[in-house]
């Protein structure tokens, strides 16, 4: 939506209220199972640049994330190096996990990574480093897994 008058604004606000008040376990998914992005995954995969990429998430309440899963794309190599960072205020960031030289054995392989220093934060961002050979990279899915608001 490009303005507050857009017809979808009321529905989006109701969705935001549900997200803000949800206190159960979380599984934030971006990829094949996403109802919108899943249909255009191949379009997105082809366009991840051969440059650093940062994906960010913000929750109204802190959420404890203990596990990151990445699923390699159907085309293109998966990123091999990344950092997952978190912040309580969106300005001061803490590195929860750093990975280098990771490999995905086959297309659309899902790998789980337990965070070295999990915590409960409202902001998360995933920095994907560019490939060492300058080739573009692809991911089919990203999941941040953990417990609900404030670790409950």
Short mmCIF file of C-alpha atoms in Angstrom, two decimals:
data_model
loop_
_atom_site.label_atom_id
_atom_site.label_comp_id
_atom_site.label_asym_id
_atom_site.label_seq_id
_atom_site.Cartn_x
_atom_site.Cartn_y
_atom_site.Cartn_z
CA UNK A 1 0.00 0.00 0.00
CA UNK A 2 1.29 3.40 -0.89
CA UNK A 3 -1.06 5.54 1.23
CA UNK A 4 -3.02 5.30 4.47
CA UNK A 5 -6.20 5.31 2.35
CA UNK A 6 -5.28 2.04 0.65
CA UNK A 7 -8.02 -0.62 1.16
CA UNK A 8 -5.59 -3.11 2.72
CA UNK A 9 -4.53 -0.82 5.60
CA UNK A 10 -7.32 -1.97 7.97
CA UNK A 11 -6.42 -5.64 7.44
CA UNK A 12 -2.73 -4.91 7.88
CA UNK A 13 -3.45 -3.11 11.16
CA UNK A 14 -5.44 -6.10 12.45
CA UNK A 15 -2.54 -8.39 11.50
CA UNK A 16 -0.10 -6.08 13.29
CA UNK A 17 -2.28 -6.18 16.44
CA UNK A 18 -2.20 -9.98 16.38
CA UNK A 19 1.59 -9.99 15.95
CA UNK A 20 2.05 -7.42 18.72
CA UNK A 21 -0.02 -9.38 21.24
CA UNK A 22 1.09 -12.91 20.30
CA UNK A 23 3.00 -14.56 23.18
CA UNK A 24 3.42 -18.12 21.89
CA UNK A 25 6.37 -19.78 20.19
CA UNK A 26 7.59 -18.06 17.06
CA UNK A 27 8.69 -19.31 13.70
CA UNK A 28 9.35 -16.42 11.36
CA UNK A 29 9.51 -17.82 7.84
CA UNK A 30 10.62 -16.19 4.63
CA UNK A 31 10.63 -18.43 1.58
CA UNK A 32 8.70 -21.24 -0.08
CA UNK A 33 6.02 -21.47 2.62
CA UNK A 34 5.46 -17.72 2.67
CA UNK A 35 1.97 -17.19 1.18
CA UNK A 36 3.15 -14.30 -0.99
CA UNK A 37 6.88 -14.70 -1.53
CA UNK A 38 6.70 -18.47 -1.99
CA UNK A 39 4.98 -18.04 -5.34
CA UNK A 40 7.75 -15.79 -6.66
CA UNK A 41 10.73 -17.56 -5.07
CA UNK A 42 12.45 -18.26 -8.39
CA UNK A 43 12.05 -14.59 -9.34
CA UNK A 44 13.63 -13.52 -6.03
CA UNK A 45 16.43 -16.09 -6.20
CA UNK A 46 17.60 -14.84 -9.56
CA UNK A 47 17.91 -11.33 -8.21
CA UNK A 48 19.92 -11.67 -5.00
CA UNK A 49 22.97 -9.56 -5.80
CA UNK A 50 26.58 -10.63 -5.73
CA UNK A 51 27.01 -8.11 -2.91
CA UNK A 52 26.36 -7.94 0.84
CA UNK A 53 22.65 -8.32 1.68
CA UNK A 54 20.95 -7.49 4.99
CA UNK A 55 17.49 -8.77 5.93
CA UNK A 56 15.82 -7.19 8.98
CA UNK A 57 12.90 -8.06 11.26
CA UNK A 58 11.21 -5.99 13.99
CA UNK A 59 8.81 -7.31 16.63
CA UNK A 60 6.69 -5.06 18.86
CA UNK A 61 7.79 -7.18 21.85
CA UNK A 62 11.16 -8.91 22.34
CA UNK A 63 11.26 -12.47 21.00
CA UNK A 64 13.79 -15.09 21.99
CA UNK A 65 15.44 -16.67 18.96
CA UNK A 66 17.66 -19.70 19.54
CA UNK A 67 17.86 -21.28 16.09
CA UNK A 68 18.33 -20.05 12.53
CA UNK A 69 17.49 -22.28 9.58
CA UNK A 70 18.49 -21.52 6.01
CA UNK A 71 17.33 -23.39 2.94
CA UNK A 72 19.48 -23.15 -0.15
CA UNK A 73 17.82 -22.03 -3.35
CA UNK A 74 16.88 -24.20 -6.29
CA UNK A 75 19.28 -22.19 -8.43
CA UNK A 76 22.51 -20.51 -7.46
CA UNK A 77 24.76 -21.24 -4.53
CA UNK A 78 23.67 -20.53 -0.96
CA UNK A 79 25.58 -17.90 1.00
CA UNK A 80 28.50 -19.43 2.89
CA UNK A 81 29.17 -16.67 5.42
CA UNK A 82 26.79 -14.55 7.51
CA UNK A 83 26.16 -12.86 10.85
CA UNK A 84 22.89 -12.82 12.76
CA UNK A 85 22.62 -9.73 14.94
CA UNK A 86 20.00 -8.49 17.40
CA UNK A 87 19.11 -5.28 19.15
CA UNK A 88 16.73 -4.12 21.83
CA UNK A 89 16.41 -0.63 20.36
CA UNK A 90 17.34 -0.92 16.67
CA UNK A 91 20.54 1.12 17.19
CA UNK A 92 22.89 -0.96 19.35
CA UNK A 93 23.52 -4.37 17.79
CA UNK A 94 24.90 -7.59 19.29
CA UNK A 95 26.21 -10.44 17.16
CA UNK A 96 24.40 -13.62 18.16
CA UNK A 97 26.05 -15.92 15.64
CA UNK A 98 28.71 -15.76 12.93
CA UNK A 99 29.29 -18.46 10.32
CA UNK A 100 31.97 -18.75 7.66
CA UNK A 101 32.69 -21.28 4.93
CA UNK A 102 29.37 -23.11 5.38
CA UNK A 103 28.32 -25.39 2.53
CA UNK A 104 24.96 -26.71 1.37
CA UNK A 105 25.31 -30.15 -0.21
CA UNK A 106 22.31 -29.96 -2.60
CA UNK A 107 19.69 -27.48 -3.85
CA UNK A 108 16.93 -26.64 -1.37
CA UNK A 109 18.78 -28.26 1.53
CA UNK A 110 17.64 -26.94 4.92
CA UNK A 111 20.32 -26.56 7.57
CA UNK A 112 19.73 -25.56 11.19
CA UNK A 113 22.20 -23.42 13.13
CA UNK A 114 21.97 -23.11 16.92
CA UNK A 115 22.90 -19.56 17.89
CA UNK A 116 26.12 -19.19 19.84
CA UNK A 117 24.59 -16.48 22.07
CA UNK A 118 20.78 -16.55 21.85
CA UNK A 119 18.77 -13.84 23.53
CA UNK A 120 15.47 -11.99 23.62
CA UNK A 121 15.34 -8.94 21.33
CA UNK A 122 12.84 -6.87 19.36
CA UNK A 123 15.10 -6.35 16.33
CA UNK A 124 16.97 -8.95 14.30
CA UNK A 125 19.05 -8.67 11.15
CA UNK A 126 20.89 -11.20 9.03
CA UNK A 127 23.94 -10.00 7.11
CA UNK A 128 24.73 -12.27 4.17
CA UNK A 129 28.29 -11.82 2.94
CA UNK A 130 28.93 -11.84 -0.82
CA UNK A 131 30.44 -14.97 -2.32
CA UNK A 132 34.21 -14.99 -2.63
CA UNK A 133 34.01 -15.52 -6.41
CA UNK A 134 31.52 -12.71 -7.03
CA UNK A 135 28.69 -15.05 -8.04
CA UNK A 136 25.12 -14.31 -7.00
CA UNK A 137 23.63 -16.39 -4.20
CA UNK A 138 20.16 -17.77 -3.47
CA UNK A 139 18.08 -18.78 -0.45
CA UNK A 140 14.69 -20.44 -0.64
CA UNK A 141 13.79 -19.93 3.03
CA UNK A 142 14.95 -18.30 6.27
CA UNK A 143 13.49 -19.19 9.67
CA UNK A 144 14.12 -17.58 13.05
CA UNK A 145 12.95 -20.11 15.63
CA UNK A 146 12.46 -19.64 19.35
CA UNK A 147 9.97 -18.84 22.05
CA UNK A 148 7.34 -16.11 22.30
CA UNK A 149 7.45 -12.62 23.73
CA UNK A 150 10.12 -12.05 26.37
CA UNK A 151 11.10 -15.72 26.31
CA UNK A 152 7.74 -17.06 27.59
#
